[in-house]
PDB file of C-alpha atoms and ligand atoms in Angstrom:
ATOM      1  CA  MET A   1      16.733  -7.001  -3.668  1.00 94.00           C
ATOM      2  CA  ILE A   2      13.632  -4.961  -4.509  1.00 97.00           C
ATOM      3  CA  GLY A   3      12.142  -5.420  -7.938  1.00 97.00           C
ATOM      4  CA  ARG A   4       9.358  -3.633  -9.769  1.00 97.00           C
ATOM      5  CA  LEU A   5       7.268  -0.830  -8.343  1.00 98.00           C
ATOM      6  CA  ASN A   6       3.976  -2.684  -7.831  1.00 97.00           C
ATOM      7  CA  HIS A   7       1.890   0.344  -6.882  1.00 97.00           C
ATOM      8  CA  VAL A   8       1.744   3.813  -5.393  1.00 98.00           C
ATOM      9  CA  ALA A   9      -0.981   4.091  -2.735  1.00 98.00           C
ATOM     10  CA  ILE A  10      -2.956   7.299  -2.227  1.00 98.00           C
ATOM     11  CA  ALA A  11      -5.190   7.712   0.821  1.00 98.00           C
ATOM     12  CA  VAL A  12      -8.417   9.522  -0.027  1.00 98.00           C
ATOM     13  CA  PRO A  13     -11.360  10.788   2.018  1.00 97.00           C
ATOM     14  CA  ASP A  14     -13.933   9.925  -0.700  1.00 97.00           C
ATOM     15  CA  LEU A  15     -13.144   6.728  -2.582  1.00 98.00           C
ATOM     16  CA  ALA A  16     -15.995   6.996  -5.090  1.00 98.00           C
ATOM     17  CA  ALA A  17     -15.047  10.570  -5.991  1.00 98.00           C
ATOM     18  CA  ALA A  18     -11.358   9.705  -6.368  1.00 98.00           C
ATOM     19  CA  ALA A  19     -12.139   6.622  -8.498  1.00 98.00           C
ATOM     20  CA  ALA A  20     -14.469   8.679 -10.711  1.00 98.00           C
ATOM     21  CA  GLN A  21     -11.780  11.335 -11.170  1.00 98.00           C
ATOM     22  CA  TYR A  22      -9.210   8.734 -12.285  1.00 98.00           C
ATOM     23  CA  ARG A  23     -11.760   7.112 -14.608  1.00 98.00           C
ATOM     24  CA  ASP A  24     -13.517  10.161 -16.046  1.00 98.00           C
ATOM     25  CA  THR A  25     -10.975  12.990 -15.814  1.00 98.00           C
ATOM     26  CA  LEU A  26      -7.704  11.099 -16.214  1.00 98.00           C
ATOM     27  CA  GLY A  27      -9.090   8.340 -18.437  1.00 98.00           C
ATOM     28  CA  ALA A  28      -7.544   5.486 -16.459  1.00 98.00           C
ATOM     29  CA  ASP A  29      -8.520   1.813 -16.163  1.00 98.00           C
ATOM     30  CA  VAL A  30     -10.216   1.815 -12.738  1.00 98.00           C
ATOM     31  CA  GLY A  31     -11.163  -1.438 -11.001  1.00 98.00           C
ATOM     32  CA  PRO A  32     -13.969  -2.135  -8.507  1.00 97.00           C
ATOM     33  CA  ALA A  33     -13.840  -1.217  -4.805  1.00 97.00           C
ATOM     34  CA  GLN A  34     -12.669  -4.094  -2.591  1.00 96.00           C
ATOM     35  CA  ASP A  35     -13.016  -4.222   1.203  1.00 95.00           C
ATOM     36  CA  GLU A  36      -9.856  -5.417   2.957  1.00 92.00           C
ATOM     37  CA  PRO A  37     -11.024  -5.973   6.543  1.00 90.00           C
ATOM     38  CA  ASP A  38      -7.664  -7.458   7.630  1.00 84.00           C
ATOM     39  CA  HIS A  39      -6.027  -4.155   6.681  1.00 88.00           C
ATOM     40  CA  GLY A  40      -8.817  -1.770   7.744  1.00 93.00           C
ATOM     41  CA  VAL A  41      -9.180  -0.249   4.288  1.00 95.00           C
ATOM     42  CA  THR A  42     -11.316  -0.286   1.182  1.00 97.00           C
ATOM     43  CA  VAL A  43      -9.203  -0.129  -1.986  1.00 97.00           C
ATOM     44  CA  VAL A  44      -9.608   0.601  -5.672  1.00 98.00           C
ATOM     45  CA  PHE A  45      -6.814  -0.410  -8.033  1.00 98.00           C
ATOM     46  CA  ILE A  46      -6.056   1.600 -11.140  1.00 98.00           C
ATOM     47  CA  THR A  47      -4.013  -0.165 -13.778  1.00 98.00           C
ATOM     48  CA  LEU A  48      -1.502   1.954 -15.677  1.00 98.00           C
ATOM     49  CA  PRO A  49       0.766   0.643 -18.426  1.00 97.00           C
ATOM     50  CA  ASN A  50       3.797   0.435 -16.125  1.00 97.00           C
ATOM     51  CA  THR A  51       2.409   0.183 -12.589  1.00 97.00           C
ATOM     52  CA  LYS A  52      -0.756   0.524 -10.501  1.00 98.00           C
ATOM     53  CA  ILE A  53      -2.273   3.178  -8.273  1.00 98.00           C
ATOM     54  CA  GLU A  54      -4.036   1.989  -5.110  1.00 98.00           C
ATOM     55  CA  LEU A  55      -6.687   4.358  -3.762  1.00 98.00           C
ATOM     56  CA  LEU A  56      -7.286   3.696  -0.051  1.00 97.00           C
ATOM     57  CA  THR A  57     -10.014   4.834   2.287  1.00 97.00           C
ATOM     58  CA  PRO A  58     -10.668   3.757   5.898  1.00 97.00           C
ATOM     59  CA  LEU A  59     -12.817   0.689   6.616  1.00 97.00           C
ATOM     60  CA  GLY A  60     -14.134   0.239  10.158  1.00 90.00           C
ATOM     61  CA  THR A  61     -13.265   2.095  13.321  1.00 87.00           C
ATOM     62  CA  ASN A  62      -9.599   1.110  13.732  1.00 86.00           C
ATOM     63  CA  SER A  63      -8.258   1.876  10.295  1.00 92.00           C
ATOM     64  CA  PRO A  64      -4.502   2.483  10.106  1.00 89.00           C
ATOM     65  CA  ILE A  65      -5.112   5.359   7.676  1.00 94.00           C
ATOM     66  CA  THR A  66      -7.566   7.379   9.785  1.00 95.00           C
ATOM     67  CA  ALA A  67      -4.774   9.381  11.443  1.00 94.00           C
ATOM     68  CA  PHE A  68      -3.097   9.942   8.071  1.00 95.00           C
ATOM     69  CA  LEU A  69      -6.304  11.438   6.663  1.00 97.00           C
ATOM     70  CA  GLU A  70      -6.714  13.621   9.747  1.00 96.00           C
ATOM     71  CA  LYS A  71      -3.286  15.094   8.956  1.00 96.00           C
ATOM     72  CA  ASN A  72      -3.952  15.153   5.193  1.00 96.00           C
ATOM     73  CA  PRO A  73      -7.691  15.845   4.883  1.00 97.00           C
ATOM     74  CA  SER A  74      -7.724  16.112   1.110  1.00 97.00           C
ATOM     75  CA  GLY A  75      -5.704  12.889   0.770  1.00 97.00           C
ATOM     76  CA  GLY A  76      -2.080  12.174  -0.043  1.00 98.00           C
ATOM     77  CA  ILE A  77       0.526   9.618  -1.056  1.00 98.00           C
ATOM     78  CA  HIS A  78       0.495   6.964   1.669  1.00 97.00           C
ATOM     79  CA  HIS A  79       2.990   4.267   0.639  1.00 97.00           C
ATOM     80  CA  LEU A  80       5.000   2.715  -2.161  1.00 98.00           C
ATOM     81  CA  CYS A  81       4.915  -1.031  -2.839  1.00 98.00           C
ATOM     82  CA  TYR A  82       7.962  -2.840  -4.170  1.00 98.00           C
ATOM     83  CA  GLU A  83       7.978  -6.431  -5.348  1.00 98.00           C
ATOM     84  CA  VAL A  84      10.329  -8.990  -3.821  1.00 98.00           C
ATOM     85  CA  THR A  85      10.778 -12.616  -4.784  1.00 97.00           C
ATOM     86  CA  ASP A  86      11.004 -13.988  -1.209  1.00 97.00           C
ATOM     87  CA  ILE A  87       9.267 -11.890   1.431  1.00 97.00           C
ATOM     88  CA  LEU A  88      10.608 -13.795   4.441  1.00 97.00           C
ATOM     89  CA  ALA A  89      14.183 -13.568   3.173  1.00 97.00           C
ATOM     90  CA  ALA A  90      13.672  -9.842   2.492  1.00 98.00           C
ATOM     91  CA  ARG A  91      12.240  -9.304   5.982  1.00 98.00           C
ATOM     92  CA  ASP A  92      15.069 -11.151   7.695  1.00 98.00           C
ATOM     93  CA  HIS A  93      17.690  -9.331   5.632  1.00 97.00           C
ATOM     94  CA  LEU A  94      16.196  -5.907   6.429  1.00 97.00           C
ATOM     95  CA  ARG A  95      15.735  -6.699  10.117  1.00 97.00           C
ATOM     96  CA  GLY A  96      19.345  -7.766  10.239  1.00 97.00           C
ATOM     97  CA  LEU A  97      20.244  -4.282   9.019  1.00 97.00           C
ATOM     98  CA  GLY A  98      18.091  -2.664  11.732  1.00 96.00           C
ATOM     99  CA  ALA A  99      14.937  -1.861   9.765  1.00 97.00           C
ATOM    100  CA  ARG A 100      11.648  -2.069  11.637  1.00 97.00           C
ATOM    101  CA  VAL A 101       8.859  -4.241  10.250  1.00 97.00           C
ATOM    102  CA  LEU A 102       5.390  -3.038  11.281  1.00 95.00           C
ATOM    103  CA  GLY A 103       2.816  -5.142  13.113  1.00 92.00           C
ATOM    104  CA  SER A 104       3.613  -8.709  14.105  1.00 93.00           C
ATOM    105  CA  GLY A 105       6.304  -8.977  11.453  1.00 93.00           C
ATOM    106  CA  GLU A 106       4.476 -11.880   9.854  1.00 95.00           C
ATOM    107  CA  PRO A 107       3.279 -11.274   6.296  1.00 96.00           C
ATOM    108  CA  LYS A 108      -0.441 -10.689   5.761  1.00 93.00           C
ATOM    109  CA  ILE A 109      -2.284 -11.449   2.566  1.00 91.00           C
ATOM    110  CA  GLY A 110      -2.634  -8.203   0.616  1.00 86.00           C
ATOM    111  CA  ALA A 111      -5.122  -6.915  -1.906  1.00 82.00           C
ATOM    112  CA  HIS A 112      -3.658  -9.078  -4.690  1.00 85.00           C
ATOM    113  CA  GLY A 113      -3.851 -12.300  -2.670  1.00 89.00           C
ATOM    114  CA  LYS A 114      -0.095 -12.256  -2.105  1.00 94.00           C
ATOM    115  CA  PRO A 115       1.884 -11.855   1.129  1.00 96.00           C
ATOM    116  CA  VAL A 116       2.793  -8.298   2.133  1.00 96.00           C
ATOM    117  CA  LEU A 117       4.737  -6.541   4.903  1.00 96.00           C
ATOM    118  CA  PHE A 118       5.165  -2.879   5.787  1.00 96.00           C
ATOM    119  CA  LEU A 119       8.431  -1.169   6.803  1.00 98.00           C
ATOM    120  CA  HIS A 120       8.662   1.780   9.167  1.00 97.00           C
ATOM    121  CA  PRO A 121       8.753   5.092   7.286  1.00 97.00           C
ATOM    122  CA  LYS A 122      11.353   6.569   9.653  1.00 97.00           C
ATOM    123  CA  ASP A 123      13.787   3.901   8.476  1.00 97.00           C
ATOM    124  CA  PHE A 124      13.185   4.661   4.766  1.00 97.00           C
ATOM    125  CA  THR A 125      13.470   8.382   4.029  1.00 97.00           C
ATOM    126  CA  GLY A 126      10.090   9.213   5.524  1.00 97.00           C
ATOM    127  CA  THR A 127       8.186   6.866   3.220  1.00 97.00           C
ATOM    128  CA  LEU A 128       6.068   3.934   4.317  1.00 97.00           C
ATOM    129  CA  LEU A 129       7.157   0.954   2.225  1.00 98.00           C
ATOM    130  CA  GLU A 130       5.140  -2.155   1.437  1.00 97.00           C
ATOM    131  CA  LEU A 131       6.860  -5.288   0.203  1.00 98.00           C
ATOM    132  CA  GLU A 132       4.817  -7.745  -1.830  1.00 97.00           C
ATOM    133  CA  GLN A 133       5.994 -11.202  -2.775  1.00 97.00           C
ATOM    134  CA  ALA A 134       5.358 -11.344  -6.502  1.00 91.00           C
TER     135      ALA A 134
HETATM  136 CO1   CO B 201      -0.424  -1.145  -0.970  1.00 56.83          CO
END
């Protein structure tokens, strides 16, 4: 059911510093910072030949990644995003198998303007999973 790895997301305490490191030290193609108020994060996408890296930092007071950064103050891998062709069919299939979908269970529009959902990390080998309809 899942397709390509769309991105690996890394939560960081200092977005500008992390973006500069990917651009200047690692020589990567680093995009501009984008605020995602619906998701409580500011993101920078880094385009690699075979996938993307999403740098995330909290936006606003109720960010879902604040607690993660308290536990991982220097940052850390936060989630993996897999592409699916039909996000509602994927959600219903996974729910039918007992997987928990976070939030309301209705897809939100993600950073690429496409619908996304998140799956509970305890149901997937301790890894928060994002599904994006691509
Ligand atoms: Co993501």
